[in-house]
PDB file of C-alpha atoms in Angstrom:
ATOM      1  CA  UNK A 128     -60.696  37.442  -8.341  1.00  0.00           C
ATOM      2  CA  UNK A 129     -63.151  35.046  -9.964  1.00  0.00           C
ATOM      3  CA  UNK A 130     -66.671  36.333 -10.693  1.00  0.00           C
ATOM      4  CA  UNK A 131     -68.865  35.843  -7.657  1.00  0.00           C
ATOM      5  CA  UNK A 132     -71.964  33.746  -8.331  1.00  0.00           C
ATOM      6  CA  UNK A 133     -74.122  35.024  -5.462  1.00  0.00           C
ATOM      7  CA  UNK A 134     -77.705  33.791  -5.549  1.00  0.00           C
ATOM      8  CA  UNK A 135     -80.746  34.083  -3.342  1.00  0.00           C
ATOM      9  CA  UNK A 136     -82.145  30.802  -2.116  1.00  0.00           C
ATOM     10  CA  UNK A 137     -85.245  29.598  -0.364  1.00  0.00           C
ATOM     11  CA  UNK A 138     -87.932  31.615   1.326  1.00  0.00           C
ATOM     12  CA  UNK A 139     -85.237  33.179   3.556  1.00  0.00           C
ATOM     13  CA  UNK A 140     -83.753  35.027   0.572  1.00  0.00           C
ATOM     14  CA  UNK A 141     -80.261  34.404   1.960  1.00  0.00           C
ATOM     15  CA  UNK A 142     -77.347  35.327  -0.308  1.00  0.00           C
ATOM     16  CA  UNK A 143     -75.404  32.135  -1.043  1.00  0.00           C
ATOM     17  CA  UNK A 144     -72.774  30.688  -3.365  1.00  0.00           C
ATOM     18  CA  UNK A 145     -72.791  27.127  -4.755  1.00  0.00           C
ATOM     19  CA  UNK A 146     -69.735  26.172  -2.690  1.00  0.00           C
ATOM     20  CA  UNK A 147     -69.279  27.315   0.895  1.00  0.00           C
ATOM     21  CA  UNK A 148     -66.496  26.777   3.399  1.00  0.00           C
ATOM     22  CA  UNK A 149     -66.976  24.763   6.586  1.00  0.00           C
ATOM     23  CA  UNK A 150     -64.526  25.416   9.423  1.00  0.00           C
ATOM     24  CA  UNK A 151     -64.673  22.056  11.232  1.00  0.00           C
ATOM     25  CA  UNK A 152     -61.067  21.226  10.279  1.00  0.00           C
ATOM     26  CA  UNK A 153     -59.711  24.757  10.717  1.00  0.00           C
ATOM     27  CA  UNK A 154     -60.818  25.861  14.174  1.00  0.00           C
ATOM     28  CA  UNK A 155     -59.180  23.135  16.275  1.00  0.00           C
ATOM     29  CA  UNK A 156     -55.967  21.080  16.034  1.00  0.00           C
ATOM     30  CA  UNK A 157     -57.635  17.693  15.559  1.00  0.00           C
ATOM     31  CA  UNK A 158     -60.371  16.341  13.318  1.00  0.00           C
ATOM     32  CA  UNK A 159     -61.524  12.957  12.002  1.00  0.00           C
ATOM     33  CA  UNK A 160     -60.644  13.424   8.330  1.00  0.00           C
ATOM     34  CA  UNK A 161     -58.409  10.819   6.728  1.00  0.00           C
ATOM     35  CA  UNK A 162     -54.852  12.182   6.682  1.00  0.00           C
ATOM     36  CA  UNK A 163     -55.703  15.276   8.716  1.00  0.00           C
ATOM     37  CA  UNK A 164     -52.403  14.947  10.575  1.00  0.00           C
ATOM     38  CA  UNK A 165     -50.652  15.784   7.292  1.00  0.00           C
ATOM     39  CA  UNK A 166     -52.744  18.890   6.596  1.00  0.00           C
ATOM     40  CA  UNK A 167     -51.688  21.279   9.331  1.00  0.00           C
ATOM     41  CA  UNK A 168     -48.026  20.593  10.094  1.00  0.00           C
ATOM     42  CA  UNK A 169     -46.481  20.095  13.527  1.00  0.00           C
ATOM     43  CA  UNK A 170     -47.115  23.590  14.884  1.00  0.00           C
ATOM     44  CA  UNK A 171     -50.756  23.671  15.958  1.00  0.00           C
ATOM     45  CA  UNK A 172     -50.524  26.525  18.400  1.00  0.00           C
ATOM     46  CA  UNK A 173     -53.502  28.855  18.560  1.00  0.00           C
ATOM     47  CA  UNK A 174     -51.619  31.661  16.803  1.00  0.00           C
ATOM     48  CA  UNK A 175     -50.442  29.391  13.981  1.00  0.00           C
ATOM     49  CA  UNK A 176     -53.864  27.811  13.542  1.00  0.00           C
ATOM     50  CA  UNK A 177     -55.490  31.248  13.410  1.00  0.00           C
ATOM     51  CA  UNK A 178     -53.069  32.419  10.718  1.00  0.00           C
ATOM     52  CA  UNK A 179     -53.664  29.188   8.818  1.00  0.00           C
ATOM     53  CA  UNK A 180     -57.451  29.577   9.022  1.00  0.00           C
ATOM     54  CA  UNK A 181     -57.115  33.149   7.769  1.00  0.00           C
ATOM     55  CA  UNK A 182     -55.106  31.971   4.761  1.00  0.00           C
ATOM     56  CA  UNK A 183     -57.818  29.486   3.771  1.00  0.00           C
ATOM     57  CA  UNK A 184     -60.561  32.053   4.363  1.00  0.00           C
ATOM     58  CA  UNK A 185     -58.637  34.545   2.220  1.00  0.00           C
ATOM     59  CA  UNK A 186     -58.335  32.030  -0.600  1.00  0.00           C
ATOM     60  CA  UNK A 187     -62.016  31.128  -0.347  1.00  0.00           C
ATOM     61  CA  UNK A 188     -63.204  34.735  -0.370  1.00  0.00           C
ATOM     62  CA  UNK A 189     -60.900  35.660  -3.249  1.00  0.00           C
ATOM     63  CA  UNK A 190     -62.298  32.701  -5.208  1.00  0.00           C
ATOM     64  CA  UNK A 191     -65.844  33.957  -4.697  1.00  0.00           C
ATOM     65  CA  UNK A 192     -67.001  31.837  -1.745  1.00  0.00           C
ATOM     66  CA  UNK A 193     -69.611  33.741   0.241  1.00  0.00           C
ATOM     67  CA  UNK A 194     -71.055  31.143   2.650  1.00  0.00           C
ATOM     68  CA  UNK A 195     -69.048  30.272   5.778  1.00  0.00           C
ATOM     69  CA  UNK A 196     -70.140  27.639   8.306  1.00  0.00           C
ATOM     70  CA  UNK A 197     -68.824  27.428  11.880  1.00  0.00           C
ATOM     71  CA  UNK A 198     -69.991  25.969  15.212  1.00  0.00           C
ATOM     72  CA  UNK A 199     -69.427  26.413  18.927  1.00  0.00           C
ATOM     73  CA  UNK A 200     -67.784  22.983  19.017  1.00  0.00           C
ATOM     74  CA  UNK A 201     -65.261  23.764  16.287  1.00  0.00           C
ATOM     75  CA  UNK A 202     -62.704  24.941  18.816  1.00  0.00           C
ATOM     76  CA  UNK A 203     -61.918  28.595  18.076  1.00  0.00           C
ATOM     77  CA  UNK A 204     -63.513  28.613  14.622  1.00  0.00           C
ATOM     78  CA  UNK A 205     -65.914  31.438  15.443  1.00  0.00           C
ATOM     79  CA  UNK A 206     -63.104  33.533  16.955  1.00  0.00           C
ATOM     80  CA  UNK A 207     -60.826  32.891  13.970  1.00  0.00           C
ATOM     81  CA  UNK A 208     -63.650  33.846  11.629  1.00  0.00           C
ATOM     82  CA  UNK A 209     -64.382  37.028  13.599  1.00  0.00           C
ATOM     83  CA  UNK A 210     -60.740  38.139  13.562  1.00  0.00           C
ATOM     84  CA  UNK A 211     -60.562  37.444   9.819  1.00  0.00           C
ATOM     85  CA  UNK A 212     -63.732  39.435   9.149  1.00  0.00           C
ATOM     86  CA  UNK A 213     -62.207  42.313  11.081  1.00  0.00           C
ATOM     87  CA  UNK A 214     -58.860  42.051   9.274  1.00  0.00           C
ATOM     88  CA  UNK A 215     -60.601  42.026   5.879  1.00  0.00           C
ATOM     89  CA  UNK A 216     -62.872  44.881   7.012  1.00  0.00           C
ATOM     90  CA  UNK A 217     -65.915  42.945   5.911  1.00  0.00           C
ATOM     91  CA  UNK A 218     -69.308  44.024   7.143  1.00  0.00           C
ATOM     92  CA  UNK A 219     -72.632  42.278   7.644  1.00  0.00           C
ATOM     93  CA  UNK A 220     -74.035  41.428   4.239  1.00  0.00           C
ATOM     94  CA  UNK A 221     -70.662  40.895   2.561  1.00  0.00           C
ATOM     95  CA  UNK A 222     -71.101  37.141   3.021  1.00  0.00           C
ATOM     96  CA  UNK A 223     -73.403  34.725   4.830  1.00  0.00           C
ATOM     97  CA  UNK A 224     -72.104  33.497   8.196  1.00  0.00           C
ATOM     98  CA  UNK A 225     -73.685  30.423   9.783  1.00  0.00           C
ATOM     99  CA  UNK A 226     -72.918  28.826  13.128  1.00  0.00           C
ATOM    100  CA  UNK A 227     -74.356  26.115  15.348  1.00  0.00           C
ATOM    101  CA  UNK A 228     -75.109  25.266  18.957  1.00  0.00           C
ATOM    102  CA  UNK A 229     -75.591  21.912  20.670  1.00  0.00           C
ATOM    103  CA  UNK A 230     -72.049  20.584  21.142  1.00  0.00           C
ATOM    104  CA  UNK A 231     -69.393  21.914  23.513  1.00  0.00           C
ATOM    105  CA  UNK A 232     -65.711  21.648  22.573  1.00  0.00           C
ATOM    106  CA  UNK A 233     -63.934  19.700  25.331  1.00  0.00           C
ATOM    107  CA  UNK A 234     -60.529  18.712  23.897  1.00  0.00           C
ATOM    108  CA  UNK A 235     -58.633  21.660  25.446  1.00  0.00           C
ATOM    109  CA  UNK A 236     -56.600  22.052  22.240  1.00  0.00           C
ATOM    110  CA  UNK A 237     -55.337  18.457  22.394  1.00  0.00           C
ATOM    111  CA  UNK A 238     -55.477  16.025  19.493  1.00  0.00           C
ATOM    112  CA  UNK A 239     -55.267  13.009  21.825  1.00  0.00           C
ATOM    113  CA  UNK A 240     -58.199  14.030  24.046  1.00  0.00           C
ATOM    114  CA  UNK A 241     -60.563  11.270  25.174  1.00  0.00           C
ATOM    115  CA  UNK A 242     -63.553  13.342  24.031  1.00  0.00           C
ATOM    116  CA  UNK A 243     -63.444  16.260  21.593  1.00  0.00           C
ATOM    117  CA  UNK A 244     -67.015  17.455  22.001  1.00  0.00           C
ATOM    118  CA  UNK A 245     -70.034  16.773  24.179  1.00  0.00           C
ATOM    119  CA  UNK A 246     -73.611  16.982  22.926  1.00  0.00           C
ATOM    120  CA  UNK A 247     -76.205  18.955  24.902  1.00  0.00           C
ATOM    121  CA  UNK A 248     -79.484  20.071  23.309  1.00  0.00           C
ATOM    122  CA  UNK A 249     -80.974  21.507  26.505  1.00  0.00           C
ATOM    123  CA  UNK A 250     -82.519  24.987  26.697  1.00  0.00           C
ATOM    124  CA  UNK A 251     -79.724  25.943  29.077  1.00  0.00           C
ATOM    125  CA  UNK A 252     -77.065  24.959  26.543  1.00  0.00           C
ATOM    126  CA  UNK A 253     -78.838  27.010  23.891  1.00  0.00           C
ATOM    127  CA  UNK A 254     -78.991  30.076  26.139  1.00  0.00           C
ATOM    128  CA  UNK A 255     -75.284  29.813  26.962  1.00  0.00           C
ATOM    129  CA  UNK A 256     -74.020  29.049  23.481  1.00  0.00           C
ATOM    130  CA  UNK A 257     -76.109  31.563  21.561  1.00  0.00           C
ATOM    131  CA  UNK A 258     -74.782  34.229  23.917  1.00  0.00           C
ATOM    132  CA  UNK A 259     -71.234  33.109  23.170  1.00  0.00           C
ATOM    133  CA  UNK A 260     -71.787  33.032  19.406  1.00  0.00           C
ATOM    134  CA  UNK A 261     -73.403  36.456  19.335  1.00  0.00           C
ATOM    135  CA  UNK A 262     -70.663  37.967  21.492  1.00  0.00           C
ATOM    136  CA  UNK A 263     -67.989  36.652  19.103  1.00  0.00           C
ATOM    137  CA  UNK A 264     -69.683  37.160  15.747  1.00  0.00           C
ATOM    138  CA  UNK A 265     -71.914  40.114  16.562  1.00  0.00           C
ATOM    139  CA  UNK A 266     -73.957  41.406  13.616  1.00  0.00           C
ATOM    140  CA  UNK A 267     -72.226  38.972  11.240  1.00  0.00           C
ATOM    141  CA  UNK A 268     -74.286  36.019  12.516  1.00  0.00           C
ATOM    142  CA  UNK A 269     -76.837  35.331   9.781  1.00  0.00           C
ATOM    143  CA  UNK A 270     -77.820  31.689  10.383  1.00  0.00           C
ATOM    144  CA  UNK A 271     -77.961  29.841  13.711  1.00  0.00           C
ATOM    145  CA  UNK A 272     -78.527  26.081  13.623  1.00  0.00           C
ATOM    146  CA  UNK A 273     -79.166  23.185  15.949  1.00  0.00           C
ATOM    147  CA  UNK A 274     -76.051  21.028  15.647  1.00  0.00           C
ATOM    148  CA  UNK A 275     -76.817  17.417  14.675  1.00  0.00           C
ATOM    149  CA  UNK A 276     -80.475  17.265  15.627  1.00  0.00           C
ATOM    150  CA  UNK A 277     -81.661  13.693  16.073  1.00  0.00           C
ATOM    151  CA  UNK A 278     -84.956  12.201  17.177  1.00  0.00           C
ATOM    152  CA  UNK A 279     -83.439  10.750  20.344  1.00  0.00           C
ATOM    153  CA  UNK A 280     -82.527  14.105  21.915  1.00  0.00           C
ATOM    154  CA  UNK A 281     -86.042  15.466  21.388  1.00  0.00           C
ATOM    155  CA  UNK A 282     -84.660  18.899  20.499  1.00  0.00           C
ATOM    156  CA  UNK A 283     -86.932  19.362  17.484  1.00  0.00           C
ATOM    157  CA  UNK A 284     -90.037  19.034  19.663  1.00  0.00           C
ATOM    158  CA  UNK A 285     -88.734  20.806  22.797  1.00  0.00           C
ATOM    159  CA  UNK A 286     -91.101  23.774  23.153  1.00  0.00           C
ATOM    160  CA  UNK A 287     -88.724  25.801  25.312  1.00  0.00           C
ATOM    161  CA  UNK A 288     -85.896  25.382  22.813  1.00  0.00           C
ATOM    162  CA  UNK A 289     -88.140  26.196  19.865  1.00  0.00           C
ATOM    163  CA  UNK A 290     -89.533  29.306  21.523  1.00  0.00           C
ATOM    164  CA  UNK A 291     -86.045  30.545  22.429  1.00  0.00           C
ATOM    165  CA  UNK A 292     -84.985  30.019  18.832  1.00  0.00           C
ATOM    166  CA  UNK A 293     -88.050  31.904  17.618  1.00  0.00           C
ATOM    167  CA  UNK A 294     -86.908  34.892  19.655  1.00  0.00           C
ATOM    168  CA  UNK A 295     -83.667  34.837  17.675  1.00  0.00           C
ATOM    169  CA  UNK A 296     -85.612  34.894  14.431  1.00  0.00           C
ATOM    170  CA  UNK A 297     -87.263  38.086  15.639  1.00  0.00           C
ATOM    171  CA  UNK A 298     -83.758  39.613  15.676  1.00  0.00           C
ATOM    172  CA  UNK A 299     -83.278  38.818  11.987  1.00  0.00           C
ATOM    173  CA  UNK A 300     -81.258  35.631  12.552  1.00  0.00           C
ATOM    174  CA  UNK A 301     -82.253  32.847  10.165  1.00  0.00           C
ATOM    175  CA  UNK A 302     -82.810  29.524  11.917  1.00  0.00           C
ATOM    176  CA  UNK A 303     -81.672  26.121  10.763  1.00  0.00           C
ATOM    177  CA  UNK A 304     -80.878  22.615  11.906  1.00  0.00           C
ATOM    178  CA  UNK A 305     -78.258  20.098  10.885  1.00  0.00           C
ATOM    179  CA  UNK A 306     -78.687  16.332  10.969  1.00  0.00           C
ATOM    180  CA  UNK A 307     -76.344  13.368  11.255  1.00  0.00           C
ATOM    181  CA  UNK A 308     -76.532   9.616  11.563  1.00  0.00           C
ATOM    182  CA  UNK A 309     -78.623   6.926   9.881  1.00  0.00           C
ATOM    183  CA  UNK A 310     -81.837   8.698  10.903  1.00  0.00           C
ATOM    184  CA  UNK A 311     -81.139  11.889   8.963  1.00  0.00           C
ATOM    185  CA  UNK A 312     -84.296  11.642   6.845  1.00  0.00           C
ATOM    186  CA  UNK A 313     -86.594  11.196   9.842  1.00  0.00           C
ATOM    187  CA  UNK A 314     -84.990  14.157  11.635  1.00  0.00           C
ATOM    188  CA  UNK A 315     -85.437  16.349   8.551  1.00  0.00           C
ATOM    189  CA  UNK A 316     -89.104  15.401   8.341  1.00  0.00           C
ATOM    190  CA  UNK A 317     -89.573  16.296  12.016  1.00  0.00           C
ATOM    191  CA  UNK A 318     -87.719  19.586  11.580  1.00  0.00           C
ATOM    192  CA  UNK A 319     -90.015  20.582   8.736  1.00  0.00           C
ATOM    193  CA  UNK A 320     -92.960  20.278  11.103  1.00  0.00           C
ATOM    194  CA  UNK A 321     -91.468  22.514  13.820  1.00  0.00           C
ATOM    195  CA  UNK A 322     -93.634  25.600  14.343  1.00  0.00           C
ATOM    196  CA  UNK A 323     -94.018  28.425  16.835  1.00  0.00           C
ATOM    197  CA  UNK A 324     -97.255  30.430  16.836  1.00  0.00           C
ATOM    198  CA  UNK A 325     -98.307  28.691  13.647  1.00  0.00           C
ATOM    199  CA  UNK A 326     -95.192  29.713  11.746  1.00  0.00           C
ATOM    200  CA  UNK A 327     -92.591  27.287  10.376  1.00  0.00           C
ATOM    201  CA  UNK A 328     -89.430  27.829  12.426  1.00  0.00           C
ATOM    202  CA  UNK A 329     -86.572  26.754  10.173  1.00  0.00           C
ATOM    203  CA  UNK A 330     -85.426  28.208   6.865  1.00  0.00           C
ATOM    204  CA  UNK A 331     -82.131  26.275   6.506  1.00  0.00           C
ATOM    205  CA  UNK A 332     -81.317  22.572   6.751  1.00  0.00           C
ATOM    206  CA  UNK A 333     -77.859  21.029   6.593  1.00  0.00           C
ATOM    207  CA  UNK A 334     -77.272  17.322   6.041  1.00  0.00           C
ATOM    208  CA  UNK A 335     -74.703  14.816   4.885  1.00  0.00           C
ATOM    209  CA  UNK A 336     -75.145  13.783   1.273  1.00  0.00           C
ATOM    210  CA  UNK A 337     -72.484  12.110  -0.851  1.00  0.00           C
ATOM    211  CA  UNK A 338     -72.258   9.107  -3.201  1.00  0.00           C
ATOM    212  CA  UNK A 339     -71.611   6.821  -0.219  1.00  0.00           C
ATOM    213  CA  UNK A 340     -74.530   8.168   1.839  1.00  0.00           C
ATOM    214  CA  UNK A 341     -77.407   9.596  -0.250  1.00  0.00           C
ATOM    215  CA  UNK A 342     -80.228   8.385   2.013  1.00  0.00           C
ATOM    216  CA  UNK A 343     -81.416  11.880   3.000  1.00  0.00           C
ATOM    217  CA  UNK A 344     -82.073  12.848  -0.620  1.00  0.00           C
ATOM    218  CA  UNK A 345     -85.859  12.542  -0.664  1.00  0.00           C
ATOM    219  CA  UNK A 346     -86.253  14.391   2.640  1.00  0.00           C
ATOM    220  CA  UNK A 347     -83.930  17.150   1.442  1.00  0.00           C
ATOM    221  CA  UNK A 348     -85.924  17.448  -1.775  1.00  0.00           C
ATOM    222  CA  UNK A 349     -89.075  17.937   0.302  1.00  0.00           C
ATOM    223  CA  UNK A 350     -87.287  20.584   2.372  1.00  0.00           C
ATOM    224  CA  UNK A 351     -86.146  22.370  -0.758  1.00  0.00           C
ATOM    225  CA  UNK A 352     -89.641  22.256  -2.223  1.00  0.00           C
ATOM    226  CA  UNK A 353     -90.871  23.756   1.048  1.00  0.00           C
ATOM    227  CA  UNK A 354     -88.605  26.764   0.624  1.00  0.00           C
ATOM    228  CA  UNK A 355     -85.696  25.802   2.887  1.00  0.00           C
ATOM    229  CA  UNK A 356     -82.088  26.463   1.909  1.00  0.00           C
ATOM    230  CA  UNK A 357     -80.390  23.054   1.621  1.00  0.00           C
ATOM    231  CA  UNK A 358     -76.723  22.922   2.642  1.00  0.00           C
ATOM    232  CA  UNK A 359     -74.651  19.777   2.140  1.00  0.00           C
ATOM    233  CA  UNK A 360     -71.857  18.817   4.531  1.00  0.00           C
ATOM    234  CA  UNK A 361     -69.273  16.030   4.349  1.00  0.00           C
ATOM    235  CA  UNK A 362     -69.495  15.788   0.570  1.00  0.00           C
ATOM    236  CA  UNK A 363     -66.159  13.945   0.505  1.00  0.00           C
ATOM    237  CA  UNK A 364     -67.114  11.696   3.447  1.00  0.00           C
ATOM    238  CA  UNK A 365     -64.318  12.820   5.785  1.00  0.00           C
ATOM    239  CA  UNK A 366     -61.729  12.016   3.133  1.00  0.00           C
ATOM    240  CA  UNK A 367     -63.130   8.659   2.048  1.00  0.00           C
ATOM    241  CA  UNK A 368     -64.032  10.164  -1.343  1.00  0.00           C
ATOM    242  CA  UNK A 369     -60.544  11.517  -1.970  1.00  0.00           C
ATOM    243  CA  UNK A 370     -57.335  10.053  -3.298  1.00  0.00           C
ATOM    244  CA  UNK A 371     -56.286   9.363   0.299  1.00  0.00           C
ATOM    245  CA  UNK A 372     -58.705   6.449   0.452  1.00  0.00           C
ATOM    246  CA  UNK A 373     -56.861   3.349  -0.701  1.00  0.00           C
ATOM    247  CA  UNK A 374     -60.069   1.358  -1.244  1.00  0.00           C
ATOM    248  CA  UNK A 375     -59.815   0.240  -4.896  1.00  0.00           C
ATOM    249  CA  UNK A 376     -63.584   0.495  -5.379  1.00  0.00           C
ATOM    250  CA  UNK A 377     -63.365   4.253  -4.814  1.00  0.00           C
ATOM    251  CA  UNK A 378     -60.770   4.703  -7.524  1.00  0.00           C
ATOM    252  CA  UNK A 379     -62.596   2.368  -9.879  1.00  0.00           C
ATOM    253  CA  UNK A 380     -65.762   4.459  -9.788  1.00  0.00           C
ATOM    254  CA  UNK A 381     -64.734   7.936  -8.657  1.00  0.00           C
ATOM    255  CA  UNK A 382     -61.273   7.939 -10.208  1.00  0.00           C
ATOM    256  CA  UNK A 383     -62.521   6.941 -13.636  1.00  0.00           C
ATOM    257  CA  UNK A 384     -64.872   9.925 -13.717  1.00  0.00           C
ATOM    258  CA  UNK A 385     -62.239  12.238 -12.247  1.00  0.00           C
ATOM    259  CA  UNK A 386     -59.682  11.362 -14.908  1.00  0.00           C
ATOM    260  CA  UNK A 387     -62.257  11.908 -17.647  1.00  0.00           C
ATOM    261  CA  UNK A 388     -62.827  15.470 -16.396  1.00  0.00           C
ATOM    262  CA  UNK A 389     -59.212  16.202 -15.482  1.00  0.00           C
ATOM    263  CA  UNK A 390     -59.948  16.805 -11.787  1.00  0.00           C
ATOM    264  CA  UNK A 391     -59.327  15.046  -8.474  1.00  0.00           C
ATOM    265  CA  UNK A 392     -61.639  12.573  -6.783  1.00  0.00           C
ATOM    266  CA  UNK A 393     -62.896  15.182  -4.311  1.00  0.00           C
ATOM    267  CA  UNK A 394     -64.051  17.506  -7.102  1.00  0.00           C
ATOM    268  CA  UNK A 395     -66.202  14.723  -8.550  1.00  0.00           C
ATOM    269  CA  UNK A 396     -67.739  14.050  -5.121  1.00  0.00           C
ATOM    270  CA  UNK A 397     -68.627  17.729  -4.694  1.00  0.00           C
ATOM    271  CA  UNK A 398     -69.877  17.915  -8.286  1.00  0.00           C
ATOM    272  CA  UNK A 399     -72.190  14.965  -7.610  1.00  0.00           C
ATOM    273  CA  UNK A 400     -73.712  16.885  -4.702  1.00  0.00           C
ATOM    274  CA  UNK A 401     -73.979  20.087  -6.739  1.00  0.00           C
ATOM    275  CA  UNK A 402     -75.819  18.124  -9.436  1.00  0.00           C
ATOM    276  CA  UNK A 403     -78.690  17.257  -7.087  1.00  0.00           C
ATOM    277  CA  UNK A 404     -81.667  19.544  -7.881  1.00  0.00           C
ATOM    278  CA  UNK A 405     -82.472  20.065  -4.199  1.00  0.00           C
ATOM    279  CA  UNK A 406     -79.010  21.389  -3.251  1.00  0.00           C
ATOM    280  CA  UNK A 407     -78.281  25.073  -2.733  1.00  0.00           C
ATOM    281  CA  UNK A 408     -74.823  25.052  -1.088  1.00  0.00           C
ATOM    282  CA  UNK A 409     -72.144  22.362  -0.830  1.00  0.00           C
ATOM    283  CA  UNK A 410     -69.585  22.923   1.916  1.00  0.00           C
ATOM    284  CA  UNK A 411     -65.909  22.414   1.301  1.00  0.00           C
ATOM    285  CA  UNK A 412     -64.270  21.111   4.449  1.00  0.00           C
ATOM    286  CA  UNK A 413     -60.813  22.000   3.171  1.00  0.00           C
ATOM    287  CA  UNK A 414     -58.013  22.035   5.738  1.00  0.00           C
ATOM    288  CA  UNK A 415     -55.595  23.942   3.503  1.00  0.00           C
ATOM    289  CA  UNK A 416     -55.530  26.097   0.398  1.00  0.00           C
ATOM    290  CA  UNK A 417     -54.580  23.209  -1.891  1.00  0.00           C
ATOM    291  CA  UNK A 418     -57.605  21.174  -0.834  1.00  0.00           C
ATOM    292  CA  UNK A 419     -59.823  24.218  -1.269  1.00  0.00           C
ATOM    293  CA  UNK A 420     -58.585  24.779  -4.806  1.00  0.00           C
ATOM    294  CA  UNK A 421     -59.207  21.122  -5.645  1.00  0.00           C
ATOM    295  CA  UNK A 422     -62.721  21.296  -4.169  1.00  0.00           C
ATOM    296  CA  UNK A 423     -63.595  24.484  -6.062  1.00  0.00           C
ATOM    297  CA  UNK A 424     -62.838  22.748  -9.355  1.00  0.00           C
ATOM    298  CA  UNK A 425     -66.171  20.960  -8.838  1.00  0.00           C
ATOM    299  CA  UNK A 426     -68.073  24.005 -10.077  1.00  0.00           C
ATOM    300  CA  UNK A 427     -66.731  23.424 -13.600  1.00  0.00           C
ATOM    301  CA  UNK A 428     -67.513  19.683 -13.617  1.00  0.00           C
ATOM    302  CA  UNK A 429     -70.737  18.873 -15.457  1.00  0.00           C
ATOM    303  CA  UNK A 430     -71.418  15.221 -14.711  1.00  0.00           C
ATOM    304  CA  UNK A 431     -73.483  13.278 -17.204  1.00  0.00           C
ATOM    305  CA  UNK A 432     -76.508  11.228 -16.259  1.00  0.00           C
ATOM    306  CA  UNK A 433     -74.472   8.093 -16.942  1.00  0.00           C
ATOM    307  CA  UNK A 434     -71.628   9.265 -14.708  1.00  0.00           C
ATOM    308  CA  UNK A 435     -73.971  10.070 -11.853  1.00  0.00           C
ATOM    309  CA  UNK A 436     -75.590   6.667 -12.246  1.00  0.00           C
ATOM    310  CA  UNK A 437     -72.178   4.967 -12.136  1.00  0.00           C
ATOM    311  CA  UNK A 438     -71.432   6.603  -8.769  1.00  0.00           C
ATOM    312  CA  UNK A 439     -74.553   5.002  -7.283  1.00  0.00           C
ATOM    313  CA  UNK A 440     -72.602   1.745  -7.064  1.00  0.00           C
ATOM    314  CA  UNK A 441     -70.644   3.309  -4.174  1.00  0.00           C
ATOM    315  CA  UNK A 442     -73.734   3.657  -1.960  1.00  0.00           C
ATOM    316  CA  UNK A 443     -73.531   2.018   1.454  1.00  0.00           C
ATOM    317  CA  UNK A 444     -76.310   1.224   3.902  1.00  0.00           C
ATOM    318  CA  UNK A 445     -76.621   4.227   6.238  1.00  0.00           C
ATOM    319  CA  UNK A 446     -75.829   2.098   9.282  1.00  0.00           C
ATOM    320  CA  UNK A 447     -72.575   0.957   7.676  1.00  0.00           C
ATOM    321  CA  UNK A 448     -71.627   4.459   6.546  1.00  0.00           C
ATOM    322  CA  UNK A 449     -72.148   6.063   9.958  1.00  0.00           C
ATOM    323  CA  UNK A 450     -70.430   3.235  11.837  1.00  0.00           C
ATOM    324  CA  UNK A 451     -67.414   3.649   9.566  1.00  0.00           C
ATOM    325  CA  UNK A 452     -67.415   7.408  10.150  1.00  0.00           C
ATOM    326  CA  UNK A 453     -67.583   6.931  13.919  1.00  0.00           C
ATOM    327  CA  UNK A 454     -64.549   4.661  13.772  1.00  0.00           C
ATOM    328  CA  UNK A 455     -62.349   7.242  12.059  1.00  0.00           C
ATOM    329  CA  UNK A 456     -59.565   8.449  14.368  1.00  0.00           C
ATOM    330  CA  UNK A 457     -59.117  12.087  15.364  1.00  0.00           C
ATOM    331  CA  UNK A 458     -55.715  13.262  14.108  1.00  0.00           C
TER     332      UNK A 458
END
């Protein structure tokens, strides 16, 4: 097994590793990654998917990954994670387990469902979903996050929600929030102001950052300076920053750097995120062991200032990036 680079980050003092594993593509049969239909095979029964998730979790843990990210809306991701923790006989403290509330999985294990998840940031949804997460994950639950907090839902200023979350913090659960959409930066700024009884509520923030969509960078830097653990999701932009994207501009910029370092496009994308001084953890969204191995190669990629600058040419306007993401099909 590779040496485990476990560090303590932020004022929460959470144990983390530079690369974590997100379970969005492993806990349900469909996801909106490019080529996801090729990743899992034809048998997507619950038993097969659970065994597949365990194989990726095994590979991640054996490679030194110690930060795992799930959510209530990721199908059976929490249950798969819990059964793997039990099978590996891992206890609380052996790795950091994060999950999220705010979306309900509605696809009923179908890839062709009209809607795969429904957003609900109400206090009632929090009460229901935190109970579900704690029942499944028990003492393993280290971080609980609002899933895709945005200004329009008002969740970051909802006093009842914030006070219920504060009660969780009293039980030694670290609190966080994730953001999505073109208003990521504004949501981060609002989350940093959230307080209960004069105490800052959140110690973890998770956001999308990649060479196509770096707009949250300044807000994330402020969060990091304020002591929050910064976790990056969608570092490969749902497959757009991999070799599966046939856009020649991606290969011109990303591929040139990848070939220079002897790695795949995805490793360069993750390495670009790891190179940001405000980043603590970058999540791999790998759907199989091969993708995980390719992602983990990012840790050995030391991008030069010139290479990082060359990737800036890929940047899209946030509105364009998020519209493109929304148009990706679930497979």
